[in-house]
Each structure stands twice: as structure tokens, then as C-alpha cells.
Short mmCIF file of C-alpha atoms and ligand atoms in Angstrom, two decimals:
data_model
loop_
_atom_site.label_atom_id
_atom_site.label_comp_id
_atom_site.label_asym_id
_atom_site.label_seq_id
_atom_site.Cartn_x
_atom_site.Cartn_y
_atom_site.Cartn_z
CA UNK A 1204 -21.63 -23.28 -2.59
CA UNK A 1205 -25.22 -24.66 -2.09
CA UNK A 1206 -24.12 -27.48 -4.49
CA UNK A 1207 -20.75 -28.34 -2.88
CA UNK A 1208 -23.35 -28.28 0.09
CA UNK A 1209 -25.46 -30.72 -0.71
CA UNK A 1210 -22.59 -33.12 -2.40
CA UNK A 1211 -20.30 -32.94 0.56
CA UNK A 1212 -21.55 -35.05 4.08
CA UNK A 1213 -20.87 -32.61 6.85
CA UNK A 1214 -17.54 -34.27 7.98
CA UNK A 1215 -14.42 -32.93 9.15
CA UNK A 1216 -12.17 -32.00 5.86
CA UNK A 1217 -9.25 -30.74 6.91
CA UNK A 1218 -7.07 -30.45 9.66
CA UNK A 1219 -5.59 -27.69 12.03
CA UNK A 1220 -2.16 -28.19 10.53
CA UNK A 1221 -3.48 -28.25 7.20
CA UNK A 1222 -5.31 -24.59 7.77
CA UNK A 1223 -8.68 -23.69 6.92
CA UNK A 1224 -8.81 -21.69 4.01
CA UNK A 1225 -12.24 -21.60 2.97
CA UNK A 1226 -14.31 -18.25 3.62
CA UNK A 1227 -17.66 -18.84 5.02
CA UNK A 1228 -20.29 -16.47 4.23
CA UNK A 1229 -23.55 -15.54 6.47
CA UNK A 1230 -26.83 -14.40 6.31
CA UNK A 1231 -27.63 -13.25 9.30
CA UNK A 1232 -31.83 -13.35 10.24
CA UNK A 1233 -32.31 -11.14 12.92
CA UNK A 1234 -30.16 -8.16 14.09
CA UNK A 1235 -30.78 -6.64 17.46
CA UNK A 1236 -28.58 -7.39 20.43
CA UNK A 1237 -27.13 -10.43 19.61
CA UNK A 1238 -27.09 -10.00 16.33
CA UNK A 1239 -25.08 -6.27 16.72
CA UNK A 1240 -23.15 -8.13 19.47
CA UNK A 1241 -21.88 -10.52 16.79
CA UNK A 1242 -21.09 -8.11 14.15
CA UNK A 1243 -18.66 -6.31 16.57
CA UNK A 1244 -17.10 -9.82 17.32
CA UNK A 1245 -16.23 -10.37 13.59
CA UNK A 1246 -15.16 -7.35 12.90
CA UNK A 1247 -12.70 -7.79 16.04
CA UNK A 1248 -11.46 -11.18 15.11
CA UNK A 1249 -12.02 -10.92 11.24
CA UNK A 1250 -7.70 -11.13 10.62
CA UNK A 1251 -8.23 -14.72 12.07
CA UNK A 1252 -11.21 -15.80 11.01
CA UNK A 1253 -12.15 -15.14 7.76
CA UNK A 1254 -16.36 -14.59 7.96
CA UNK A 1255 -18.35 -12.14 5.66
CA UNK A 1256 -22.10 -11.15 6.62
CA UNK A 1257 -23.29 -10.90 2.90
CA UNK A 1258 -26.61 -10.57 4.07
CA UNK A 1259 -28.90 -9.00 6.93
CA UNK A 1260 -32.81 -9.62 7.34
CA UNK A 1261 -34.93 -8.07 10.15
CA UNK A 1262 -38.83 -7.71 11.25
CA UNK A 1263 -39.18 -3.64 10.32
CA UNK A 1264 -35.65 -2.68 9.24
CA UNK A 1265 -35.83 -4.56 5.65
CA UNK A 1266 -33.13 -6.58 4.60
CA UNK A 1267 -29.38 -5.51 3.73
CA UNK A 1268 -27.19 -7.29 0.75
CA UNK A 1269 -23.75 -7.32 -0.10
CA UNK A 1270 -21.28 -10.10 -1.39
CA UNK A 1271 -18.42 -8.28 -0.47
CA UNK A 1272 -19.29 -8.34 2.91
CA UNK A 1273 -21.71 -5.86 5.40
CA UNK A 1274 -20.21 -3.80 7.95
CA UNK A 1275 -21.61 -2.96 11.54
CA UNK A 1276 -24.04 -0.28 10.47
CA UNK A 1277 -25.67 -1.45 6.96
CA UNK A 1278 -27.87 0.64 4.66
CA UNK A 1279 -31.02 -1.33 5.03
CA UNK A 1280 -33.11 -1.39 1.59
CA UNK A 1281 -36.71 -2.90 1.39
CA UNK A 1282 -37.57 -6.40 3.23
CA UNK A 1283 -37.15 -9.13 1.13
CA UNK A 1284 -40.46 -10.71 0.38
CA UNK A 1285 -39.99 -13.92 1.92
CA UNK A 1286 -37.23 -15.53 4.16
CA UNK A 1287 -36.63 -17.72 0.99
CA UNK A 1288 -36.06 -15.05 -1.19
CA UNK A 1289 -33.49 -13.52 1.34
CA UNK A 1290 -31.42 -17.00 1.78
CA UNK A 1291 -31.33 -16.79 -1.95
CA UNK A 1292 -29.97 -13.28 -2.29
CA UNK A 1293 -28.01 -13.48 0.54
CA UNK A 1294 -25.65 -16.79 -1.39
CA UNK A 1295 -24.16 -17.30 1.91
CA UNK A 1296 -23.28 -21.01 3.38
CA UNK A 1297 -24.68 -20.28 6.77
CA UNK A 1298 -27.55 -18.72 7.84
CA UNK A 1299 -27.34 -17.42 11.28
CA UNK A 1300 -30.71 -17.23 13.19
CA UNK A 1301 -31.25 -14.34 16.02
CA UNK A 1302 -34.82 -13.79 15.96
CA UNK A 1303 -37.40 -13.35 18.64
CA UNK A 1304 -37.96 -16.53 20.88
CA UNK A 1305 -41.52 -17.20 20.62
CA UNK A 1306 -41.60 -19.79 23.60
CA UNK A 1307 -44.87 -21.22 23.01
CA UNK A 1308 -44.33 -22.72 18.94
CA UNK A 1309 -40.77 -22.00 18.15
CA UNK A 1310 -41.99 -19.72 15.28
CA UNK A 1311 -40.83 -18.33 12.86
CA UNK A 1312 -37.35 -19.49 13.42
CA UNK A 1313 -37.92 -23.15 12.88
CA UNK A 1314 -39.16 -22.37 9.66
CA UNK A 1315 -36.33 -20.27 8.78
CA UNK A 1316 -33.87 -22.81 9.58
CA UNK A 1317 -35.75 -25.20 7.90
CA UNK A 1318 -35.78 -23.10 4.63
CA UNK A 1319 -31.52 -22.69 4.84
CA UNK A 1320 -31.64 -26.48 5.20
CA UNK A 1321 -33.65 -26.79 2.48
CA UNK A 1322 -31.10 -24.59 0.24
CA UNK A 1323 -27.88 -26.66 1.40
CA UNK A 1324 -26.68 -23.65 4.01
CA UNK A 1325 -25.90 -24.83 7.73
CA UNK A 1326 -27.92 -23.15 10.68
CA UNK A 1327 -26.91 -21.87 13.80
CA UNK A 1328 -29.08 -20.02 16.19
CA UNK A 1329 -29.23 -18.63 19.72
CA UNK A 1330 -32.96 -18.60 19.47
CA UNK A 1331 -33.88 -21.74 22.12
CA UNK A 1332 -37.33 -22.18 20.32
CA UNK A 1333 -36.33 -24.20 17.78
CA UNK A 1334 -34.43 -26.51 20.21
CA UNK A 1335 -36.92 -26.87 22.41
CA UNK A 1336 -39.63 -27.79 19.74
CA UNK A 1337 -38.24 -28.91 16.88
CA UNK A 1338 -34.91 -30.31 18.03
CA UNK A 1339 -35.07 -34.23 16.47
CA UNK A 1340 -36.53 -33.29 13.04
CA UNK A 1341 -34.40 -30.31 12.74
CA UNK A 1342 -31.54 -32.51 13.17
CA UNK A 1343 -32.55 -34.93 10.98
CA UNK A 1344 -33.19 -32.53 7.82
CA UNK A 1345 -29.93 -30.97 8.23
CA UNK A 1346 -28.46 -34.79 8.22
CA UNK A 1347 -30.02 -35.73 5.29
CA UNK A 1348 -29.48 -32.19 3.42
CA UNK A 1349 -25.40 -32.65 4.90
CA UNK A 1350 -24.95 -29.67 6.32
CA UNK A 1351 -24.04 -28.52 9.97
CA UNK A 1352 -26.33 -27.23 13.24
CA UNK A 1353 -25.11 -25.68 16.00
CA UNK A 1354 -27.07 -23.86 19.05
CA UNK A 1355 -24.54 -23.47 21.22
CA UNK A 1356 -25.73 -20.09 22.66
CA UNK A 1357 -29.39 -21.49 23.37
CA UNK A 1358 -28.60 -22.48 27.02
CA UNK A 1359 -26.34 -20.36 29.40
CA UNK A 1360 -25.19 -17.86 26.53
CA UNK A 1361 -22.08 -18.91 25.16
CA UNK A 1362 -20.93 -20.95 28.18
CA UNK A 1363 -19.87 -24.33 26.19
CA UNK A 1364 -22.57 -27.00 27.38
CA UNK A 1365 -23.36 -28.64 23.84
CA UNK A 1366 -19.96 -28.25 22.54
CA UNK A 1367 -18.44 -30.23 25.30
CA UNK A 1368 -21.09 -33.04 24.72
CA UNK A 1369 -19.83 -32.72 21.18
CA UNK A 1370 -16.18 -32.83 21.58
CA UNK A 1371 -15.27 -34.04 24.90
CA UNK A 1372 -16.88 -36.61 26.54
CA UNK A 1373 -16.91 -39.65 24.35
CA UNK A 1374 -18.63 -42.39 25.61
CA UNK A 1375 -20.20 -40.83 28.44
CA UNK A 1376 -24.21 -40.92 28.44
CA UNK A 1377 -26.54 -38.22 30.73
CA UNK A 1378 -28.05 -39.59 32.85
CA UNK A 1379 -29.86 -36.07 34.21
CA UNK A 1380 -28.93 -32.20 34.97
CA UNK A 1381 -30.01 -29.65 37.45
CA UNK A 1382 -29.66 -26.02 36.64
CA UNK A 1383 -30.34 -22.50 38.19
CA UNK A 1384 -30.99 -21.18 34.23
CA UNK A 1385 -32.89 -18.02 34.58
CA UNK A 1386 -31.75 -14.71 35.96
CA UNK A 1387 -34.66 -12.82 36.30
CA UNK A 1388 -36.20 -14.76 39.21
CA UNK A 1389 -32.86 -15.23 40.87
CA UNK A 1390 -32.64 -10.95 40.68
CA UNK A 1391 -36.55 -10.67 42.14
CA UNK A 1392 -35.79 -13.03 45.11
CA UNK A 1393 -32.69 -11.08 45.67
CA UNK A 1394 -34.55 -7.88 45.44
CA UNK A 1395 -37.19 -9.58 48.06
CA UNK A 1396 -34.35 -11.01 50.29
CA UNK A 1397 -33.38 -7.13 50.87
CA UNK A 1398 -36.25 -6.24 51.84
CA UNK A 1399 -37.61 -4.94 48.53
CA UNK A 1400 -41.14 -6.09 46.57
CA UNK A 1401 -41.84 -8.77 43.54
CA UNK A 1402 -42.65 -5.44 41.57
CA UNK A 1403 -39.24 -3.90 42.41
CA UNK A 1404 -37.37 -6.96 41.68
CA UNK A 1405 -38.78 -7.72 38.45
CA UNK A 1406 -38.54 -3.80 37.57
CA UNK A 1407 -34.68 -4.42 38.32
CA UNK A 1408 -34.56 -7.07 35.98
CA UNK A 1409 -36.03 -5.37 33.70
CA UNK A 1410 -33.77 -2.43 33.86
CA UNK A 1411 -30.62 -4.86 33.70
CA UNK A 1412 -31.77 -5.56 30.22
CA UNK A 1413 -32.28 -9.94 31.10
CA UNK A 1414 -36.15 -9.75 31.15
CA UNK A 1415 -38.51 -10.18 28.18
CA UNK A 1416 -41.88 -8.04 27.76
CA UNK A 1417 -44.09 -8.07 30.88
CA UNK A 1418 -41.94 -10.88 32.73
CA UNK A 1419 -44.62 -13.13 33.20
CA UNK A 1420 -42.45 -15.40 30.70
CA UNK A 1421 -39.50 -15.64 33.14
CA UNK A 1422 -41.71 -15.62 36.38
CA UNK A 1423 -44.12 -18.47 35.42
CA UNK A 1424 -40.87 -20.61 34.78
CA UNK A 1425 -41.57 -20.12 31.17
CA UNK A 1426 -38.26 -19.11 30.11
CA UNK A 1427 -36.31 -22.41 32.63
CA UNK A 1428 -39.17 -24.37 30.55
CA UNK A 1429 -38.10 -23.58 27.08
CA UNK A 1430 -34.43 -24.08 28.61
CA UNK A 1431 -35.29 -27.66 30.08
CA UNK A 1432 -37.28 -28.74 27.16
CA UNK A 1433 -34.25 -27.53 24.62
CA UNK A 1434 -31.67 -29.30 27.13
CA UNK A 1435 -34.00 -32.78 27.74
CA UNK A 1436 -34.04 -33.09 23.82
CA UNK A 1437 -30.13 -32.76 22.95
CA UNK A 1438 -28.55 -34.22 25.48
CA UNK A 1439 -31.55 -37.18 26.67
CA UNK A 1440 -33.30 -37.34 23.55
CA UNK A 1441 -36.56 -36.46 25.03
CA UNK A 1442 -38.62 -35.28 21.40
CA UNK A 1443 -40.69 -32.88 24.23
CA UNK A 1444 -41.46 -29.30 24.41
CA UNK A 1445 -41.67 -26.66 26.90
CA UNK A 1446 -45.72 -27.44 27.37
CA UNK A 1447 -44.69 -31.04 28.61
CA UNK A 1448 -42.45 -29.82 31.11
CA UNK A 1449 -43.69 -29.69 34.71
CA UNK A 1450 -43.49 -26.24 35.84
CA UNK A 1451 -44.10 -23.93 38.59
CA UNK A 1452 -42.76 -20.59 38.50
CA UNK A 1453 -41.93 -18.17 41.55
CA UNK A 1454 -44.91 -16.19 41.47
CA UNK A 1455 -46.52 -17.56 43.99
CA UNK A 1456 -43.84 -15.78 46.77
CA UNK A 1457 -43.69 -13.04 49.10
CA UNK A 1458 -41.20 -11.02 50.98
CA UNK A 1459 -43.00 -12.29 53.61
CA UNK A 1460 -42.12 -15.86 52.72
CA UNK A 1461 -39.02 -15.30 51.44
CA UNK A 1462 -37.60 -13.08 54.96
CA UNK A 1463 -39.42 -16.66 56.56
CA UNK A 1464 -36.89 -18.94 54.77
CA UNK A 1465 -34.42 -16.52 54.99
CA UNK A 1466 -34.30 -17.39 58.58
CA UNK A 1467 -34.54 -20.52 58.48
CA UNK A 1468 -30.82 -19.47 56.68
CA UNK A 1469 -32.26 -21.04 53.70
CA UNK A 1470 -33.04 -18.92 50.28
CA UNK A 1471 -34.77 -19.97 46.95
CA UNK A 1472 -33.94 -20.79 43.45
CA UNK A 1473 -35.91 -21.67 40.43
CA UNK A 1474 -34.33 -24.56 39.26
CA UNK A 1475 -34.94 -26.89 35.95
CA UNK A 1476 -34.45 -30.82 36.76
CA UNK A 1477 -34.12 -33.67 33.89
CA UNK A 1478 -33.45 -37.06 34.69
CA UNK A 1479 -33.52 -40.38 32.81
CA UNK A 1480 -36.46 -42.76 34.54
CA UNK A 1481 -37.70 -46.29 33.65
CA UNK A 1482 -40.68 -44.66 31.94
CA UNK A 1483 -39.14 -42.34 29.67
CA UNK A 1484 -37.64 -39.02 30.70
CA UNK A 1485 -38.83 -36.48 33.65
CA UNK A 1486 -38.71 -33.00 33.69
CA UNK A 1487 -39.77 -30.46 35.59
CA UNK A 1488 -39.46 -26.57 36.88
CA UNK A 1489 -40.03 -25.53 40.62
CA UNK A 1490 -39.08 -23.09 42.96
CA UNK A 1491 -37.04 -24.84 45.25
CA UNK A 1492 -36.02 -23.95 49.31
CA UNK A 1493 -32.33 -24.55 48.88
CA UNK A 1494 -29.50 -24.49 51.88
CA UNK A 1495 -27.59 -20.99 51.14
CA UNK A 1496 -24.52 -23.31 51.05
CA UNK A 1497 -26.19 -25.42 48.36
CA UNK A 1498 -23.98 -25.11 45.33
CA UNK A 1499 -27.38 -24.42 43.44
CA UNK A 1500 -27.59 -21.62 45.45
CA UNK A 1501 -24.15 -20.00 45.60
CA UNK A 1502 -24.31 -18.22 42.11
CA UNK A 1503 -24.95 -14.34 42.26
CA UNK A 1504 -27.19 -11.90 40.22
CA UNK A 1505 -27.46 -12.99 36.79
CA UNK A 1506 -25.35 -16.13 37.03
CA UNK A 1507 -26.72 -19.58 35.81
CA UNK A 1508 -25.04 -22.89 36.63
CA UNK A 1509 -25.95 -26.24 35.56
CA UNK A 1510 -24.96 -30.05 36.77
CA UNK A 1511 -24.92 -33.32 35.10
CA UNK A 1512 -25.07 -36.65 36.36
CA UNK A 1513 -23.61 -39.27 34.04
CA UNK A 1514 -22.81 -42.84 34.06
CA UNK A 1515 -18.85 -42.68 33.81
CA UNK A 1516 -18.31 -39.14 34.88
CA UNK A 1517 -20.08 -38.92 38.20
CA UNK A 1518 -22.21 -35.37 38.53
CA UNK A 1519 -19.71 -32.45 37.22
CA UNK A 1520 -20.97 -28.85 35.78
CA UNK A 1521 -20.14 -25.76 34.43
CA UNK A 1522 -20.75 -22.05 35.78
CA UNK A 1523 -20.95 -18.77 34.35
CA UNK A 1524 -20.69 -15.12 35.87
CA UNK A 1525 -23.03 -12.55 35.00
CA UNK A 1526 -22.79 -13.41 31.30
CA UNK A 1527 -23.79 -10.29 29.00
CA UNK A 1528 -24.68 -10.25 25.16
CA UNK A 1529 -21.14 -10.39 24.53
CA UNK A 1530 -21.00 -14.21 25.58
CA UNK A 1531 -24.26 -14.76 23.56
CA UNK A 1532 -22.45 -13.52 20.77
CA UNK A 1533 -19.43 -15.58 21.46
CA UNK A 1534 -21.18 -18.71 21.66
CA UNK A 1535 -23.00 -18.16 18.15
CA UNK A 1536 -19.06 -17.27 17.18
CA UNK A 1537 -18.03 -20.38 18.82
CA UNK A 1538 -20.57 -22.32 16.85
CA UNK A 1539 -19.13 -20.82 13.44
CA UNK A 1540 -15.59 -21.36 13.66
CA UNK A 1541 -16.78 -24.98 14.81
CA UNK A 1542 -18.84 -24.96 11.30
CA UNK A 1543 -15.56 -23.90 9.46
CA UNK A 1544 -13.64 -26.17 10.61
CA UNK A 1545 -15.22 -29.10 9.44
CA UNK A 1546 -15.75 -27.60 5.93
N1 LIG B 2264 -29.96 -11.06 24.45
C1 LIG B 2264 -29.33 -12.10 24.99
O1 LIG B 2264 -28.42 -11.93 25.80
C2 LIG B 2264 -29.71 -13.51 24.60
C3 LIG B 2264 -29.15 -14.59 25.31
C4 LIG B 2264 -29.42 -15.89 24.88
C5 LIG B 2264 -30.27 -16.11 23.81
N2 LIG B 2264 -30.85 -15.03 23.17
C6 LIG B 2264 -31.76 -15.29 22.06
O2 LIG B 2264 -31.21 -14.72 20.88
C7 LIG B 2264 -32.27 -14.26 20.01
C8 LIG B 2264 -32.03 -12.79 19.67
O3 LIG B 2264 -32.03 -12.03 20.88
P1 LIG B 2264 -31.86 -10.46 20.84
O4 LIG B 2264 -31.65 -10.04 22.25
O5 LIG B 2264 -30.88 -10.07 19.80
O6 LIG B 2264 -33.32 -10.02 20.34
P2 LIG B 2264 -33.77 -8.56 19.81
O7 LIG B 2264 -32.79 -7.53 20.25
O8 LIG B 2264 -35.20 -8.42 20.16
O9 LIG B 2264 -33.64 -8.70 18.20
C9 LIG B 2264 -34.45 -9.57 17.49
C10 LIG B 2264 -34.21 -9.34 16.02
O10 LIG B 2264 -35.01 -10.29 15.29
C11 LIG B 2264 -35.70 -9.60 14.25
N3 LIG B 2264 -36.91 -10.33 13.93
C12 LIG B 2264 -37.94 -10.68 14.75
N4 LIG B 2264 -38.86 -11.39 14.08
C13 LIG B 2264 -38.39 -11.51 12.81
C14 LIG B 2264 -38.87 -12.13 11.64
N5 LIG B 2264 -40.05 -12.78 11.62
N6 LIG B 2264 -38.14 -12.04 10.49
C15 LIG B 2264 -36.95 -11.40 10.48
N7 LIG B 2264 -36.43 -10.79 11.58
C16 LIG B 2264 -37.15 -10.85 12.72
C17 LIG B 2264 -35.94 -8.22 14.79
O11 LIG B 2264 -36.20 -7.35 13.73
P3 LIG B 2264 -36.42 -5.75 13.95
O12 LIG B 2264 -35.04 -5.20 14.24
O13 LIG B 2264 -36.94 -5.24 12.68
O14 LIG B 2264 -37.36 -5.65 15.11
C18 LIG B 2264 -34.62 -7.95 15.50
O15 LIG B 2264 -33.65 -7.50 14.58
C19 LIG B 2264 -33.58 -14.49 20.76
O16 LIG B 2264 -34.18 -15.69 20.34
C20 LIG B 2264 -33.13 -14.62 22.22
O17 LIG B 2264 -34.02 -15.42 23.01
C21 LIG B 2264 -30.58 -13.75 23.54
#
């Protein structure tokens, strides 16, 4: 397969009426949450689309190998030695990255893409690091290796943002987006707006499963950062990372100042802005005092929404309520079937 691979430009091969009979084979790198989420989803849908995890590497587990395909709970046997040696035992086509976001290098996942790439095997991830570091060059070895990189679940979980860039909107340029992209702060300041504290907001977060480690990632605008950064480089070709990004997170706020703009009938959001600018591109994160009626605004709990402005389809967006893991997992699914189909 690694041959056919590298011989074969990633273009579409076939067509819908013509079927798609080839298998595709994964090695998944990374299995926690997402990863489990996406197991269950082949299994489900495995009649219609024919995928087979023939390989399974994780941090402390060890790695799991079988050609004939894995099932949800896998014996694991020792790690293999290097992510290299796993891509090679694994013989899949794709590998299928769900590590830990490290938000400050991208690591190790860029390097583990880079090593399927280097093999012939497409990559798709849900890990944003990679994106929002390492998006250009990434793109460019997997152009001149042929194969296929998708991402899809990087920015609002599955909800299709790249895809539609990818399939629907020929023609149309980005001219900037605005986006309410991380959860966590939106659940604090609705925690404050009650009357509760920071600390009880961000421990409700935390119990909702959306916030990493001590929070300080999502509450120093860390997390919309990452988002912006991954965002500015796909769709405005902005070669920037999360450290460029202007950002100011929410944890500067009080109840005290939030019950003030609350009566002002105003609330807040941390929102991520990109726009196009004579001098390059700007980006930047910020608490903003938003009208309740704002559309920015009008998402609840652990909703995200994002606008674009464009040059010949005015400003339209896309929204997405209380996503789980389940729509993580569909977007990585999403990404595959979109990855088989041009086989
Ligand atoms: N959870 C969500 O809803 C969501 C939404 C959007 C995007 N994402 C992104 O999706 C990715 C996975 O999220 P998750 O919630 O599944 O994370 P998770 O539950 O913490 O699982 C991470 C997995 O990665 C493995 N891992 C970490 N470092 C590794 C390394 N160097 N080599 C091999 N395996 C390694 C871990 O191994 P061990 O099992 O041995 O620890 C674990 O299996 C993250 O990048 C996250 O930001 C998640």
C-alpha cells in the first residue's frame, strides 16, 4: 500500500456510482476519549464503511497489532520502540493522530504525522497542535509524498468548517472570522452570572469533562489561541502560531464585574477574531462585553459558533450545540470516509 501511496497523486479515483471498494486500514496514535469514541463509531457503521484499526499506540498502555482488524477493547502488548517502528507494524494507509495537544510546540504529534508522511500513509488528526504550528509545511510534505490530510475535528469538534472550505465554496476567499471557540470560559462566566465564583465555574467545567489540567490553558485564552492560530493558517494562510496571536484571557474578571455588565443587560464572551489587513493578517483573543442579543452571545453552555466574512458570500457561519466526544469522533470519521473516497 505504501508504494501504491507514493505512485498515486492524492486525486479523486473513483466515483460514487462507481463504489468504493478499497479497504482502508488505520493506525490509530493515541486512544483515550476520542480515540475510544471513534472505535465505537466504526464498529457502528463498519457494514458501510469498510475501515480496520490494524494498529493501536498509546503513552503507558503499549501498542496493540492486528491485520485482521482490532476491536474496541484490545490486548495491549509492549510499546513499540519508536512511533516509526509502530507505523511500520501497524501496515495501515492512514495513521490517525489523537494524542495530547501540547499547545505551546505542537509536539509530539507533528512529528508523528510527519513520520506517516514520510512512509506514504495519509494523516488525520483532531489534535489542533499540529495545525496551529506546523500547518504550511505539513501540507506541503504530504503534497509532495501524495497522500491526503485532513483535521477536520481540530476546530468546533466535528462541526464541518474545513470540509465546507474544501467542498463547497469554490471561488470564495476569507476575508476574516469571529468565533466564541472555547467552552470553558463561556461555563465560568455563566457560573459567575448566577451568582457563583471563578473557582466554582471553572470546577464545573472541569466536572463536565471540557477543561484540560489546571484550566489556566482555557482561561488565559490559550486554548481560543491554538484555535485562532490553527484557523488563521488554513483558511488565510497566515504560517503563525498560537504565541503570535494577541491574547487576553478572562481571568482578569469578577462576579463583581460580571453582575456590573450584567446590568448594563450586557454579558461576556471570549471570542477569537482573524481578519485579512493591508499588512498581513491580524489576530487576536479578548474577552469581549457583548449585547446579550449579540449573535456571539446567544450560544449556551458548551456551544461554540463561528462567522466568516468573505468576498462573494457576505458574513455566514455555522453553530454547534453542546457538542460531546461523539462529534469529535465524527469529524475524525468524517475526515476518513473523505480520505476513501478519493482513493
Ligand atoms: N475530547 C474532546 O472532546 C476533543 C475535542 C476536540 C479535539 N480533541 C483533541 O483530540 C486529541 C485527543 O483527545 P482525548 O480527549 O482523546 O485525549 P486523552 O483522553 O487524554 O487521550 C490521549 C491519548 O494519547 C496518548 N498519548 C499521549 N502522548 C502520547 C505519545 N507521545 N505517544 C503515543 N500516545 C500518546 C495517551 O496515551 P495513554 O492512554 O497511555 O495515556 C492517550 O491514549 C487531543 O489533541 C485533543 O486536544 C479532543
Amino acid at each position: 500500500m505504501r508504494s501504491i501511496a507514493r505512485r498515486n497523486r492524492f486525486r479523486p479515483a473513483h466515483s460514487p456510482e462507481q463504489g468504493y471498494n478499497t479497504r482502508l486500514k488505520l493506525a490509530l496514535i493515541g486512544y483515550g476519549n476520542v480515540g475510544r469514541a471513534l472505535m465505537r463509531l466504526l464498529i457502528r457503521k463498519r457494514r458501510e464503511f469498510p475501515f480496520t484499526v490494524t494498529g493501536i499506540h498509546t503513552r503507558s498502555h503499549g501498542t496493540a497489532l492486528r491485520a485482521a482488524g482490532l476491536g474496541a477493547n484490545p490486548a495491549f502488548g509492549p510499546p513499540a520502540a519508536s512511533i516509526g517502528e509502530f507505523l511500520d507494524a501497524a501496515d495501515a494507509d492512514t495513521a490517525v493522530e489523537l494524542t495530547t495537544l501540547d499547545p505551546s510546540t505542537g509536539e509530539p504529534a507533528i512529528s508523528h504525522i510527519r513520520a506517516a508522511f514520510a512512509r506514504g500513509m495519509h494523516a488525520v488528526t483532531a489534535n489542533k497542535g499540529p495545525i496551529a504550528h506546523a500547518f504550511a509545511s505539513l501540507s506541503e510534505q504530504a503534497e509532495n509524498a501524495g497522500v491526503g490530510f485532513r483535521f477536520e475535528s481540530t476546530v468546533m469538534d466535528g462541526t464541518p468548517i474545513f470540509s465546507v472550505w474544501r467542498h463547497n465554496l469554490p471561488g470564495v476567499e476569507v476575508m476574516g472570522f469571529t468565533g466564541a471557540l472555547n467552552s470553558t470560559s463561556k461555563i465560568v462566566v455563566e457560573t459567575m452570572e448566577r451568582g457563583g465564583s471563578f473557582e466554582e465555574g471553572l470546577a464545573a467545567a472541569r466536572a463536565m469533562g471540557i477543561t484540560e489540567g489546571d484550566g489556566a490553558f482555557d482561561i488565559e485564552g490559550w486554548d481560543s489561541a491554538a484555535k485562532t492560530a490553527a484557523l488563521a493558517n488554513v483558511l488565510l494562510d497566515a504560517r503563525t502560531t498560537p504565541q503570535q496571536v494577541s491574547t487576553r484571557g478572562i481571568g482578569h474578571l469578577t462576579p463583581e464585574r460580571i453582575a456590573e455588565i450584567n446590568r448594563a443587560g450586557k454579558t461576556v464572551r471570549l471570542i477569537s477574531r482573524g481578519r485579512r489587513t493591508a499588512k498581513g493578517v491580524s489576530l487576536r483573543v479578548r474577552a469581549e462585553v457583548l449585547d446579550r442579543s449579540d449573535i456571539l452571545a446567544c450560544t449556551p453552555g458548551t456551544s461554540n459558533l463561528i462567522l466568516f466574512d468573505t468576498d462573494l458570500m457576505g458574513t455566514f457561519g455555522t453553530v454547534s450545540i453542546e457538542p460531546r466526544v461523539e462529534q469529535t469522533a465524527y469529524g475524525v470519521f468524517s475526515d476518513l470516509v473523505d480520505l476513501w473516497r478519493h482513493l
